[in-house]
Coordinates of C-alpha atoms and ligand atoms in Angstrom, one line a residue:
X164 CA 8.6 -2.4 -35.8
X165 CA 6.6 -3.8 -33.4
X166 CA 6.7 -3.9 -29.2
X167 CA 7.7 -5.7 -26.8
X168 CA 8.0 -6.2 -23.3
X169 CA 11.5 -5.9 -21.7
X170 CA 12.0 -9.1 -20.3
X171 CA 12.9 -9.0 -16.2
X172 CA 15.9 -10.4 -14.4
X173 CA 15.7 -13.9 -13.7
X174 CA 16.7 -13.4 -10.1
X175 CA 17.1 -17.0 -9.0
X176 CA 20.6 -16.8 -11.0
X177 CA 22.8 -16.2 -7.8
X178 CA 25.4 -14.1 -10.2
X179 CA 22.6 -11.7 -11.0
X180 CA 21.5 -11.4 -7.8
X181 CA 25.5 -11.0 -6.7
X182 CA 25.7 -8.3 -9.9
X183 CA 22.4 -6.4 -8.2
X184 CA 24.2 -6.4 -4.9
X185 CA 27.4 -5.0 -6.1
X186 CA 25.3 -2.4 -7.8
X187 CA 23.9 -1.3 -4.1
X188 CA 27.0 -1.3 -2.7
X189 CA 28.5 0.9 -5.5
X190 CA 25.0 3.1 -4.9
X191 CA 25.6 3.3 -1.3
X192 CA 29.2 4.6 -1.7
X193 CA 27.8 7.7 -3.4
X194 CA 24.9 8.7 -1.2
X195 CA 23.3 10.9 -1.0
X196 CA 23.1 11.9 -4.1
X197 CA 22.6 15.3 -5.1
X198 CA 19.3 16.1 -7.4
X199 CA 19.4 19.8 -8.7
X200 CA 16.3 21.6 -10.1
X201 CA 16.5 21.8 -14.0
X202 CA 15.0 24.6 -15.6
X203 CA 15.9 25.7 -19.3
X204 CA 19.7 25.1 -19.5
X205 CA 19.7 26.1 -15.5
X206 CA 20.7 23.5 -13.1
X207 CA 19.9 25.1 -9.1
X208 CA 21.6 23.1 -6.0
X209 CA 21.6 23.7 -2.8
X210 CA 19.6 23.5 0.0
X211 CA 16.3 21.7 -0.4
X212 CA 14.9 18.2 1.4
X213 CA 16.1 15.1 1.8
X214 CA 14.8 11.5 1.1
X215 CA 15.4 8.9 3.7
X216 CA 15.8 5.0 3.0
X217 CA 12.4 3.6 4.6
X218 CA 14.2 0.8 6.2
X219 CA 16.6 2.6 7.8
X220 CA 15.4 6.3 8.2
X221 CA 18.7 8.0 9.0
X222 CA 20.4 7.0 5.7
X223 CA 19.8 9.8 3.3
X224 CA 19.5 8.8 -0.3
X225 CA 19.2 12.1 -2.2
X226 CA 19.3 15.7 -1.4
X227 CA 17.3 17.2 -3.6
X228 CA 17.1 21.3 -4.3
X229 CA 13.7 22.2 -3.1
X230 CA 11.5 24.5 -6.3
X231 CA 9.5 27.1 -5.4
X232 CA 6.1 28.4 -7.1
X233 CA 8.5 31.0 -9.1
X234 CA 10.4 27.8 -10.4
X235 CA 7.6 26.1 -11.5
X236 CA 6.6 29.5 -13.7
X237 CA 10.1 30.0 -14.9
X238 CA 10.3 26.4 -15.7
X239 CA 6.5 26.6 -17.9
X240 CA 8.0 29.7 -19.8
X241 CA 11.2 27.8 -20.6
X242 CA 9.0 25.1 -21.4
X243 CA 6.9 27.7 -23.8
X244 CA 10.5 28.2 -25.6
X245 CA 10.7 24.4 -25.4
X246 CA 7.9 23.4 -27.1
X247 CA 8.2 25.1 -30.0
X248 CA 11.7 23.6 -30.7
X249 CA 10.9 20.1 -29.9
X250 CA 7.3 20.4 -31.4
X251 CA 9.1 20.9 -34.7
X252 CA 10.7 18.5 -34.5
X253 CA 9.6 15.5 -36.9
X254 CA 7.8 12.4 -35.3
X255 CA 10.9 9.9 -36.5
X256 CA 13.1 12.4 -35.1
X257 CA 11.1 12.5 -31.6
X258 CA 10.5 8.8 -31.3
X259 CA 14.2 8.2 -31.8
X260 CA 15.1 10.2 -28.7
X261 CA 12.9 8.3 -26.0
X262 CA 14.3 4.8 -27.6
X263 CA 17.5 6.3 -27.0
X264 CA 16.6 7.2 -23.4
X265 CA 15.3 3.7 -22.5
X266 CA 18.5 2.1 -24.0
X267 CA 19.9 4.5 -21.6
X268 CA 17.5 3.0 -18.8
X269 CA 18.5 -0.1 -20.1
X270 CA 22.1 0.4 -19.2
X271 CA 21.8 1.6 -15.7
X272 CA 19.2 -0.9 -14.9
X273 CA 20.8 -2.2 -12.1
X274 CA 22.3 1.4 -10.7
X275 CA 18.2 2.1 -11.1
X276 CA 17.0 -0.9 -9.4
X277 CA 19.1 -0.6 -6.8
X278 CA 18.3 3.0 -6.3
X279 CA 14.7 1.9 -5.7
X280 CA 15.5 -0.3 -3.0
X281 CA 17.2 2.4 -1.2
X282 CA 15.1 5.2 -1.9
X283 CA 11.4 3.6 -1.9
X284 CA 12.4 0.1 0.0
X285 CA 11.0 -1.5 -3.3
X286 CA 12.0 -5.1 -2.4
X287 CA 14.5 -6.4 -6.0
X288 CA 11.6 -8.1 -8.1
X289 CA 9.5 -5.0 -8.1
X290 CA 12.6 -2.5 -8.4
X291 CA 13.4 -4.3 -11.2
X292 CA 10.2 -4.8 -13.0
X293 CA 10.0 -1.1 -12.5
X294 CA 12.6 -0.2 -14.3
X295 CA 11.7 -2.4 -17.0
X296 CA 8.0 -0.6 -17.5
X297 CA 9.8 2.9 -17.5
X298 CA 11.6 1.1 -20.6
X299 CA 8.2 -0.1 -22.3
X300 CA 7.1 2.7 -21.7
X301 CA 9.6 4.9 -23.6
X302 CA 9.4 2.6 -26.2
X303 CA 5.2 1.8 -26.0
X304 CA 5.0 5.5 -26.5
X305 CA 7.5 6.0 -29.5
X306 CA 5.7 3.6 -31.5
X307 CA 2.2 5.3 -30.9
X308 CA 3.7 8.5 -31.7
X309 CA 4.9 7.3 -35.1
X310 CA 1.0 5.5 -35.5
X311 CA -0.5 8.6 -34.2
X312 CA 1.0 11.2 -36.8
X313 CA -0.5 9.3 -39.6
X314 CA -3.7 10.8 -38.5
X315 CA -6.8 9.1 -38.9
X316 CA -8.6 7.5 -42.1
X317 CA -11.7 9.6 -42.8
X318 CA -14.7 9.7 -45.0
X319 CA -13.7 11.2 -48.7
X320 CA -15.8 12.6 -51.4
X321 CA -15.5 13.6 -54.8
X322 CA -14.4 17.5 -55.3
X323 CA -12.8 17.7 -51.5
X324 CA -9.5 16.2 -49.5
X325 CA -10.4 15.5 -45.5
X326 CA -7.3 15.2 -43.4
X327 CA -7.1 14.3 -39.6
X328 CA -4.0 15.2 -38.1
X329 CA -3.6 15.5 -34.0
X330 CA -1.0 18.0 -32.9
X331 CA 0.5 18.7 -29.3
X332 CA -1.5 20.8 -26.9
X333 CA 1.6 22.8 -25.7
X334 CA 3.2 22.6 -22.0
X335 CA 2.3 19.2 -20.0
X336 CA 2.5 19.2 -16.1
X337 CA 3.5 16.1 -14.9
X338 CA 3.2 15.4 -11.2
X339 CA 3.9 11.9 -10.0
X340 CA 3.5 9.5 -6.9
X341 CA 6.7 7.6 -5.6
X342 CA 5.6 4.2 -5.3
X343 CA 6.5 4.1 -9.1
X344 CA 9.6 5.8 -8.8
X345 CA 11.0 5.7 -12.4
X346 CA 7.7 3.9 -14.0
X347 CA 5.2 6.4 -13.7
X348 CA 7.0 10.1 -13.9
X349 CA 8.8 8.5 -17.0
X350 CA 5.4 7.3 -18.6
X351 CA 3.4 10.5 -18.2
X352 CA 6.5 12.4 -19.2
X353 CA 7.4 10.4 -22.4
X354 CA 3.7 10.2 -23.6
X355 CA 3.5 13.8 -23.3
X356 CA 7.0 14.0 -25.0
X357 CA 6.2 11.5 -27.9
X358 CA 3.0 13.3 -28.8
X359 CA 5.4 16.6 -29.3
X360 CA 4.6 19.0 -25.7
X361 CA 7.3 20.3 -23.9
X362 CA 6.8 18.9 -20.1
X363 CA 7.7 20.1 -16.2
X364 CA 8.2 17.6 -14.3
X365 CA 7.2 17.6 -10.5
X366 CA 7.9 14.2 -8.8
X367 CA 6.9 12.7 -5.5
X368 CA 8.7 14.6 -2.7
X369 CA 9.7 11.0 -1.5
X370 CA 11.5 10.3 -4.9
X371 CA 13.4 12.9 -6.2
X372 CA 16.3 10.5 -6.8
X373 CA 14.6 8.1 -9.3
X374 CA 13.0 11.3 -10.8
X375 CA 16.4 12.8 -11.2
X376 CA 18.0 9.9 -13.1
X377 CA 15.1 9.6 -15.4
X378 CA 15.1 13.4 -16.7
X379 CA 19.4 12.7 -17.1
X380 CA 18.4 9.6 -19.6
X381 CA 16.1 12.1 -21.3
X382 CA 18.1 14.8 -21.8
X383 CA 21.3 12.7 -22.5
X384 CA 18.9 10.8 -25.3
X385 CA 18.3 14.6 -26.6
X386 CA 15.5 16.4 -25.6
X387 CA 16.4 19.6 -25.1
X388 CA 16.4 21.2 -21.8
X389 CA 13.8 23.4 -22.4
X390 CA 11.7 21.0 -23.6
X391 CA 11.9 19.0 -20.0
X392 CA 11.9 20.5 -16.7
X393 CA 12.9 18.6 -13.1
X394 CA 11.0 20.6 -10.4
X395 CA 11.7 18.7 -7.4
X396 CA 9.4 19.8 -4.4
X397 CA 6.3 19.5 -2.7
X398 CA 2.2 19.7 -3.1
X399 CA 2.6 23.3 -3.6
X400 CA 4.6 23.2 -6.8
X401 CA 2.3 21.1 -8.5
X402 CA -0.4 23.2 -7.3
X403 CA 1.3 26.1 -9.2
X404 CA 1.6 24.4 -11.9
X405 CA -1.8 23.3 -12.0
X406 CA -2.8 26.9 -11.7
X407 CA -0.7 28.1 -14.4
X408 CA -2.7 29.8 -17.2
X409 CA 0.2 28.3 -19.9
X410 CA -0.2 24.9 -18.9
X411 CA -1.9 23.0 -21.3
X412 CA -2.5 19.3 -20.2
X413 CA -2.2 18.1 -16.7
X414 CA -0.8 14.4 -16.1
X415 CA -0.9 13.6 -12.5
X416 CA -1.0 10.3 -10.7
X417 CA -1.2 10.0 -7.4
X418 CA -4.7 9.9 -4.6
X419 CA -8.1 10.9 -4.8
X420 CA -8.4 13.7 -3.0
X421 CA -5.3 15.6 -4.6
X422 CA -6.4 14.6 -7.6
X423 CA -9.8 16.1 -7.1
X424 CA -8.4 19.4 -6.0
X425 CA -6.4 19.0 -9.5
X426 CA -9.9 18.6 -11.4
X427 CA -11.4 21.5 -9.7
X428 CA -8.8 23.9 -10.0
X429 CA -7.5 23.6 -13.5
X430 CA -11.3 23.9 -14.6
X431 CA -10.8 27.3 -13.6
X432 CA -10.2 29.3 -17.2
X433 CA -9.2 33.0 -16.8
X434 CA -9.4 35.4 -19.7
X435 CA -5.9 35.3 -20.1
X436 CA -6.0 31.5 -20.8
X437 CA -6.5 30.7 -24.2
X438 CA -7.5 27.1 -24.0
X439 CA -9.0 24.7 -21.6
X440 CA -6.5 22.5 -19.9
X441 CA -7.2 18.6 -20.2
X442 CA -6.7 16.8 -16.9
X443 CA -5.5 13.5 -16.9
X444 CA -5.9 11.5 -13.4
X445 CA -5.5 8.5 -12.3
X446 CA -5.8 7.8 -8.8
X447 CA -6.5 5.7 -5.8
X448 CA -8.7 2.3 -5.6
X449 CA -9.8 0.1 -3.0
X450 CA -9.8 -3.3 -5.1
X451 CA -11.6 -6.0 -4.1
X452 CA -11.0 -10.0 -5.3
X453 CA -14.2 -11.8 -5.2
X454 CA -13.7 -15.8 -4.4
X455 CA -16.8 -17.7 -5.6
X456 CA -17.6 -21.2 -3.8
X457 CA -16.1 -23.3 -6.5
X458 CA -12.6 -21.2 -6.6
X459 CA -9.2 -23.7 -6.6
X460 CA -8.1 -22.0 -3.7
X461 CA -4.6 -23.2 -4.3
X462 CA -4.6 -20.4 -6.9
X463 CA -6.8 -18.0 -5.0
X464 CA -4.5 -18.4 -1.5
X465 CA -0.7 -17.2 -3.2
X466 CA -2.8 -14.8 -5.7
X467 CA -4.7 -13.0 -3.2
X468 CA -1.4 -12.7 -0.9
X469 CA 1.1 -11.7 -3.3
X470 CA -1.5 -9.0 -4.5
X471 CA -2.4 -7.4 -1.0
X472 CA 1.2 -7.6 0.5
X473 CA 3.4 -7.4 -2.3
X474 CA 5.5 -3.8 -1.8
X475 CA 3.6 -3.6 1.6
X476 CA 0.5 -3.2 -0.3
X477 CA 1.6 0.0 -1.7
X478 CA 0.8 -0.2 -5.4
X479 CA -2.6 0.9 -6.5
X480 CA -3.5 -1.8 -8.0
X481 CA -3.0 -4.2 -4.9
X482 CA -6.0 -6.1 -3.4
X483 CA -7.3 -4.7 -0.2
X484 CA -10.4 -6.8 0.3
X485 CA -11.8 -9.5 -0.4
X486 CA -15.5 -11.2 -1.1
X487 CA -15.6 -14.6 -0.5
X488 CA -19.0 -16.9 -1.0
X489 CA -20.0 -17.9 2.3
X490 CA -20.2 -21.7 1.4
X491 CA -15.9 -21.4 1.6
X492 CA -15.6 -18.0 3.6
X493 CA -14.2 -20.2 6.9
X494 CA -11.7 -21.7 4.8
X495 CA -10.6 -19.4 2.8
X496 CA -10.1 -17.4 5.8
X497 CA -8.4 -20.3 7.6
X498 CA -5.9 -20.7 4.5
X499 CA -5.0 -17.0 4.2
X500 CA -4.2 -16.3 7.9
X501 CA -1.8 -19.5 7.8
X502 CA -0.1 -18.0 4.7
X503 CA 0.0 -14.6 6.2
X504 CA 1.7 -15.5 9.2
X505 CA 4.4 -16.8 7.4
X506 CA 5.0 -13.8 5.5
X507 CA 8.7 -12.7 5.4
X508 CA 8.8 -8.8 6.8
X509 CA 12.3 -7.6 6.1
X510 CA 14.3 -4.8 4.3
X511 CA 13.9 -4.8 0.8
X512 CA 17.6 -5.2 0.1
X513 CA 17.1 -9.1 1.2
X514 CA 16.1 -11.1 -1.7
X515 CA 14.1 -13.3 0.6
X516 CA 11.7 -10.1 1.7
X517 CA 8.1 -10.6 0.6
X518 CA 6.7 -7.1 2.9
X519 CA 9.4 -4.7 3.1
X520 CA 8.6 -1.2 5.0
X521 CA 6.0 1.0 4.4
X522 CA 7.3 4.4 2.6
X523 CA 7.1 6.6 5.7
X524 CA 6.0 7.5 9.1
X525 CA 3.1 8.8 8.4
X526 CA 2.3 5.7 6.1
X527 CA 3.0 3.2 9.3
X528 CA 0.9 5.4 11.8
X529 CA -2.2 5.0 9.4
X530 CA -2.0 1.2 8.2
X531 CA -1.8 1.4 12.8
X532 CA -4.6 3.3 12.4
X533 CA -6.6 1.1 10.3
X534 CA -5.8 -1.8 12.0
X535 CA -6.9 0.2 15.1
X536 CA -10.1 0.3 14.0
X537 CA -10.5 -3.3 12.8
X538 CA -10.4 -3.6 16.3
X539 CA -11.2 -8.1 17.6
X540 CA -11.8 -8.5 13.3
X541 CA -8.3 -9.1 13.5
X542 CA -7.4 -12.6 12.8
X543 CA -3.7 -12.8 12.0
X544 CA -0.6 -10.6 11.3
X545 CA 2.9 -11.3 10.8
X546 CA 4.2 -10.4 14.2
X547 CA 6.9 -8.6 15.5
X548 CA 8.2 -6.9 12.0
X549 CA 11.8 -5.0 13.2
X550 CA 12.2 -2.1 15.3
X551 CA 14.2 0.0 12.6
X552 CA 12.7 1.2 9.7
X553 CA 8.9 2.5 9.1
X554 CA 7.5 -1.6 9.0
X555 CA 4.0 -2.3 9.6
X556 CA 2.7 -6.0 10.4
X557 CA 1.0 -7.5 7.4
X558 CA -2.5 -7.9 9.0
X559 CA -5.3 -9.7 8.0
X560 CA -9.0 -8.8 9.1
X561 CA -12.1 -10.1 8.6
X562 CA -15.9 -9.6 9.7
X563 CA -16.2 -6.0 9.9
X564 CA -19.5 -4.2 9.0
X565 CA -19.5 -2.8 5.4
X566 CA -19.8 0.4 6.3
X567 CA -16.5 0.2 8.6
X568 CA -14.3 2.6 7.1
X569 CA -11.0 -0.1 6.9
X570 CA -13.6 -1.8 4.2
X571 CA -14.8 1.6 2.2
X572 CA -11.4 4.0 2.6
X573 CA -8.0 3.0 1.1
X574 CA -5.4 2.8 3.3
X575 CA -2.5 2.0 1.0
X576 CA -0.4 -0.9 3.6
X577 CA -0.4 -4.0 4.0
X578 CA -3.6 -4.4 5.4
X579 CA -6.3 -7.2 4.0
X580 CA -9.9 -7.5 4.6
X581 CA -12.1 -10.6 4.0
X582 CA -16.1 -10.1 4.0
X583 CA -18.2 -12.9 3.5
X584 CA -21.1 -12.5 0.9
X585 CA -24.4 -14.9 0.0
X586 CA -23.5 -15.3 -3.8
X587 CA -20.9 -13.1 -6.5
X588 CA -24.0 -11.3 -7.2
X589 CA -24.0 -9.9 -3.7
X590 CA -20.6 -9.7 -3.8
X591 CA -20.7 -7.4 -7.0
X592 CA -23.4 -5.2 -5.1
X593 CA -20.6 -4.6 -3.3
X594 CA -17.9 -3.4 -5.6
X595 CA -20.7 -1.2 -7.3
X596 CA -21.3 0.4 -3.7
X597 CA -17.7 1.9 -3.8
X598 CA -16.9 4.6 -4.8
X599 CA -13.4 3.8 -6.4
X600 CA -13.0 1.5 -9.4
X601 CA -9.6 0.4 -10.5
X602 CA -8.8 -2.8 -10.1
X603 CA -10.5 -6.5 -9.3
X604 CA -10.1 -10.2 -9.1
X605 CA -12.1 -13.2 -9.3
X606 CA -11.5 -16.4 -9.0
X607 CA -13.8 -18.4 -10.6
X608 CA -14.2 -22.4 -12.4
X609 CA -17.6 -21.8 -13.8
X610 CA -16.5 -19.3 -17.2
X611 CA -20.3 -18.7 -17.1
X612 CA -19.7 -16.8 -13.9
X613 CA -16.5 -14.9 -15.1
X614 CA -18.9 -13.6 -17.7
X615 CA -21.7 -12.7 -16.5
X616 CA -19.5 -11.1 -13.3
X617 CA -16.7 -9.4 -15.4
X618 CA -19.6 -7.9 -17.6
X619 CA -21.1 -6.5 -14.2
X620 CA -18.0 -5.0 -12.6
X621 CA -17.5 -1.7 -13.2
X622 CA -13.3 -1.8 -12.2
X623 CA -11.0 -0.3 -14.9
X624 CA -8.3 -3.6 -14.8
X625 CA -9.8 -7.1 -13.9
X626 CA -8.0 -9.9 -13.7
X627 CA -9.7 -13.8 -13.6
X628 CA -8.1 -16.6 -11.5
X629 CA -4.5 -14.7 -11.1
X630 CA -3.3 -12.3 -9.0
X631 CA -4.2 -8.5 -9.6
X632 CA -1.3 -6.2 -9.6
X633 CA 1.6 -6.3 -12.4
X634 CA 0.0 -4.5 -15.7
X635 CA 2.3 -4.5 -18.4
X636 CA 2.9 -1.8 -20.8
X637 CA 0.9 -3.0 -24.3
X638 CA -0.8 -5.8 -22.5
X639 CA -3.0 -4.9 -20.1
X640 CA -3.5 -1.1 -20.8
X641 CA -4.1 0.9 -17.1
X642 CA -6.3 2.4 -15.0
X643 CA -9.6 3.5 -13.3
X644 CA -12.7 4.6 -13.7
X645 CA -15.1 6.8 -11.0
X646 CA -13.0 8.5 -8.4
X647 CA -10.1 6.2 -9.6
X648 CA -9.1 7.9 -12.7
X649 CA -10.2 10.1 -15.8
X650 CA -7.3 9.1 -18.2
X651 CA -7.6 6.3 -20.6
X652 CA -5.7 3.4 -19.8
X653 CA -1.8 4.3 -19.2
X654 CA 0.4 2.1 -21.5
X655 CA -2.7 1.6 -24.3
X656 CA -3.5 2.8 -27.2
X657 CA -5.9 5.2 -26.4
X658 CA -3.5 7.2 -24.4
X659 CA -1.2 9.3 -26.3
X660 CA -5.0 11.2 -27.7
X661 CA -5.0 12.7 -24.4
X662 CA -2.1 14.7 -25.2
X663 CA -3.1 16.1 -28.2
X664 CA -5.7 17.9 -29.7
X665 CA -7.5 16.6 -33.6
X666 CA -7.2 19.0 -36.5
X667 CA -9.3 18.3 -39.6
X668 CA -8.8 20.0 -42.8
X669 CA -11.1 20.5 -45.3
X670 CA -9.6 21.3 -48.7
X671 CA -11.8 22.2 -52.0
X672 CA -9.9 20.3 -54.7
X673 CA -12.0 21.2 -57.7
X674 CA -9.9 23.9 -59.7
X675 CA -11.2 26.5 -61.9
X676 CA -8.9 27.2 -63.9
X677 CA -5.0 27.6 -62.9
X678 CA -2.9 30.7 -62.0
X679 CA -0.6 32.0 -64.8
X680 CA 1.9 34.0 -63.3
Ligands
NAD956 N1 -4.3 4.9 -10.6 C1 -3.0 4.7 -10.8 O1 -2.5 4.4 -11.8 C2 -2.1 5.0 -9.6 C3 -0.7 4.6 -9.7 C4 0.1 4.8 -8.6 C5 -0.4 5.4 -7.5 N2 -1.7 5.8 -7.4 C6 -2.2 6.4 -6.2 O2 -1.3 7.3 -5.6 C7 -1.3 7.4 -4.2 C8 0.0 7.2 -3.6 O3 0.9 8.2 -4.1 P1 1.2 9.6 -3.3 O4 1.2 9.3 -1.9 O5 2.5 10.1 -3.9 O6 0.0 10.5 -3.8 P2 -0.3 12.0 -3.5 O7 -1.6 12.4 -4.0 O8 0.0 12.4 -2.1 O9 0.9 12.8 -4.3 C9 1.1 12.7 -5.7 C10 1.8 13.9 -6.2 O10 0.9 15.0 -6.1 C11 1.7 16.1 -5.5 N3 0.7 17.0 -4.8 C12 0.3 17.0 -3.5 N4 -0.6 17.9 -3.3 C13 -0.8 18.6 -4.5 C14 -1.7 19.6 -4.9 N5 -2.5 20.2 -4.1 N6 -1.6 20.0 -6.2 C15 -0.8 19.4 -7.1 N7 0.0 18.4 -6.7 C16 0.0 18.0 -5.5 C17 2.6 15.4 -4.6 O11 3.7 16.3 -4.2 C18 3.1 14.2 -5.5 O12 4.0 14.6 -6.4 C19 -2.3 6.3 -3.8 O13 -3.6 6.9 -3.6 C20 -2.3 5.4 -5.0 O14 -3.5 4.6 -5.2 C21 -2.5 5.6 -8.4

C-alpha cells in the first residue's frame, strides 16, 4: 500500500462551491454547537467558553465545557488505563482504526470545511486543504506505523539474534494551535496514536469545535475512550499536563515563548517520575523570501503575495519579509504594493476573499501595533477592510532598520516587510541573524545560486521559485529548526520515532544441549 495525497476540491466547479454553501447554511442552523470534555467513557457539559466567528464576533460557533487542572489528571490516569488496552493492540489492528477515522473525515469534509470558515474565518481553499491534511495525515501515519513495527535491520553474527523493536512511550499530551483547526491536533494526535500511546488532547481555546469533531471521527473509527481524551480549555491545562509526572511525550505546536516554557518545565524530573518526558515543539518563524536580481518577478510578485497574506498571514509558514537584491529592490517594491492594494479583504465565507479576518481581537490590536511601529516605511495597504469582524489591512512595509522589531519579532497578520540587501550573500547574513528558522523562499534563475544559497540557509522548509506555505503530508515533511521547533519534520518519516522509544534484544542462540522434561 502506498500513500497519497487526498486530492482538494476543484472549487471553480460552481456546484461544489453551491454544495460547500449548503453545507454552511446546514452548519449555521445548528450553532453553537455544544463540545463536552471527554475523559475515559465520561462526557462533561456545561458551562465553559465560547468561540466566536472572527468575522462576525457575536455569532457563537461552539460552547465548549471548560477542563480544569483536575481534568487533565483524571483524563492522564484514564489515559494510563488507555494505554495499556490500545498498546496491545496489534499494529494492523491500530493502523486500521485511523484509516477508518479519515474515511470518516472524508465524509464530513464539507460539514468540516465549513466549520472552519466559521470557527477560524479560514477562507474555502484553505478550510478545505485543511481538512484534506488531517486525512493524509491519518493515513501518512498508519503506514509508518505498519513500517515502523518491523523494527530496524541490524548487524548479525554467528552464535547471537539482534532485534530492534520501538515500542510506545506511554501517555502523549497533545496541545495544539487553532490556525490548523483539524490539521494539526489530528496529526500530533494520530502519530502518537499509530505509534501505540494513549493521548489527551488539549486544543486551542479558539478551536474547540474542529477539535471536537476530530476526537468523534476517532472514537467512532474505534479507539477507545480511554485511549483519547478531549480537554477543551486554556494555557493552564496544558500546563498541567505538561507538569504531570505520568506524561510521557509532549506534542505541542503552537509559539515560541509557550513552547519554551514547555521545554523548561517538562525537563523537570521528580523522583516519582520514572522516565524523562520527550518534548516535541514546533513553533513560530519569521520567514524571509530572498529575491535575487535576476528573479522572473512574474513568479516572485503572486508567490510572495499569496504566501504573506494568504489566511491573513496566519499560518507559520507564511512569508513575513522579504530580501530583495538592490539592483530590482524599487521594482520589486513598485510591483508588490500594486498587487497589494488590490487585495480582496472580506469574510472567509466569500469565495472571492483572498485576506479574511484575523483570528481575534487581540490578534488585530498587534498586526495595529506592528504597523504602528513601521511608522512612514509604510508604502501600501489595502484600505478600508470592513468595520465588523476582527480585519486588519494587508500592509506592506519597507525600509526599516534591521534591528526594528516588525523585521526580527513575528507578528503572525498580514503584515509584509521588504529590505533591500547588496547581494543573496548579504541577504543570507540576514536569515542566519534570526533567531527563528522555519521556513524560506528564493527566487532565483541562476541554479548555481539556488545551491550555493539553499546549502547556506539554515530554515527547516525552503522552497525555490514558488510560493512558501502549503506542505503536504509525505511531500515536503515539516518544520523548524532553532527557536522554531525541536521535532523532526511533521508528516515525514522521521516522525513517528519521536513517539517511541528503541528496544534491542540480544539473544545467545548457541544451545548446549536441550531441556528434557
Ligand atoms: N511550526 C509549526 O509547525 C507551527 C504550526 C502552526 C502554528 N505555529 C505557531 O503557533 C502560533 C499560533 O498558535 P497559537 O496562538 O494557538 O499559539 P499559542 O502558543 O498561544 O497556543 C498554543 C497552545 O498552547 C496552549 N498553551 C498556552 N499556554 C500554555 C502553557 N503555559 N503550557 C501549555 N500549553 C499552553 C494554548 O492553550 C494552545 O492550545 C504561532 O506562533 C505559529 O507560528 C507553528
Amino acid at each position: 500500500m502506498s500513500f497519497r495525497n487526498e486530492p482538494i476540491l476543484e472549487l471553480r466547479r460552481a456546484p461544489l462551491r453551491e454544495s460547500l454553501l449548503e453545507a454552511l447554511r446546514s452548519l449555521d442552523e445548528r450553532l453553537p454547537l455544544s463540545v463536552p470534555m471527554l475523559v475515559g467513557g465520561d462526557s462533561a457539559s456545561g458551562a465553559g467558553f465560547e468561540s466566536t466567528d472572527p468575522g462576525r464576533p457575536q455569532r457563537v460557533v461552539a460552547e465548549a465545557a471548560r477542563a480544569t487542572e483536575a481534568d487533565a489528571a483524571a483524563a492522564v490516569e484514564a489515559a494510563q488505563r488507555g494505554f495499556r488496552e490500545w498498546s496491545a493492540r496489534p499494529a494492523a489492528e491500530r493502523a486500521e482504526v485511523l484509516r477508518r477515522a479519515a474515511a470518516r473525515l472524508r465524509e464530513r469534509r464539507l460539514e468540516l470545511a465549513a466549520l472552519q470558515v466559521r470557527e477560524c474565518a479560514k477562507p474555502w481553499p484553505e478550510a478545505d486543504a485543511d481538512v484534506c491534511e488531517a486525512i493524509d495525515f491519518l493515513e501518512y501515519y498508519a503506514l509508518e506505523a505498519l513500517e515502523l513495527d518491523r523494527g530496524r535491520d541490524i548487524v548479525q553474527a554467528p552464535g547471537e539474534r539482534n532485534t530492534m523493536r520501538y515500542a510506545p512511550r506511554g501517555v502523549a499530551a497533545v496541545i495544539a494551535p487553532w490556525n490548523f483547526p483539524l490539521a494539526i491536533p489530528c496529526g500530533m494526535t494520530a502519530a502518537a496514536l499509530a505509534a501505540g500511546n494513549a493521548a489527551v488532547l488539549k486544543p486551542a481555546e479558539q478551536s474547540p469545535g474542529s477539535a471536537g469533531a476530530l476526537v468523534d471521527a476517532l472514537h467512532e473509527a474505534g479507539v477507545p475512550a480511554d485511549a483519547l481524551a478531549l480537554l477543551p480549555g486554556f494555557g493552564e491545562v496544558g500546563a498541567a499536563l505538561v507538569r504531570d509526572p505520568r506524561v510521557h511525550v509532549i506534542a505541542f505546536t503552537g509559539s515560541a515563548p509557550v513552547g519554551l516554557e514547555i521545554v523548561r518545565a517538562s525537563s523537570e524530573t521528580p523522583d516519582r517520575q520514572p522516565h524523562v518526558k520527550r518534548v516535541v515543539a514546533e513553533m513560530g518563524g519569521k520567514n524571509c523570501v530572498l529575491v535575487d536580481a535576476d528573479a522572473d518577478l512574474d513568479e516572485a510578485v503572486p508567490g510572495i503575495v499569496h504566501s504573506a497574506f494568504g489566511y491573513a498571514g496566519q499560518k507559520c509558514s507564511a512569508a513575513a519579509r522579504v530580501l530583495v537584491h538592490e539592483a530590482i529592490a524599487d521594482t520589486l517594491v513598485e510591483r508588490l504594493a500594486g498587487a497589494v492594494e488590490v487585495l480582496r479583504v472580506g469574510q472567509a465565507s466569500e469565495f472571492a476573499t483572498e485576506v479574511p479576518p484575523v483570528i481575534e481581537r487581540e490578534a488585530q490590536e498587534r498586526v495595529l501595533r506592528y504597523r504602528d511601529l513601521a511608522g512612514d516605511g509604510v508604502v501600501a495597504a489595502a484600505e478600508p477592510v470592513p468595520d465588523e469582524g476582527w480585519f486588519a489591512p494587508p500592509t506592506l512595509v519597507s525600509g526599516l532598520p534591521e534591528d526594528s522589531p516588525v523585521n526580527r519579532e513575528e507578528i503572525f497578520g498580514p503584515l509584509l516587510s521588504v529590505t533591500a540587501v547588496r547581494d543573496l550573500d548579504h541577504a543570507a547574513e540576514v536569515v542566519d541573524s534570526l533567531p527563528f528558522a522555519l521556513t524560506g523562499g528564493l527566487f532565483s534563475r541562476s541554479p548555481a545560486t539556488v545551491e550555493r544559497v539553499a546549502a547556506r540557509l539554515p530554515v527547516g522548509n525552503l522552497y525555490v521559485n514558488r510560493g512558501i506555505t502549503g506542505a503536504m503530508v509525505g511531500r515536503q515533511p515539516f518544520g523548524g529548526n532553532r527557536r522554531s521547533g525541536i521535532g523532526s519534520k511533521a508528516g515525514g518519516p522521521d516522525y513517528l520515532l519521536q513517539f517511541v522509544e528503541p528496544r534491542v534484544v540480544t539473544e545467545n542462540t548457541m544451545r548446549h544441549g536441550i531441556p528434557v522434561e
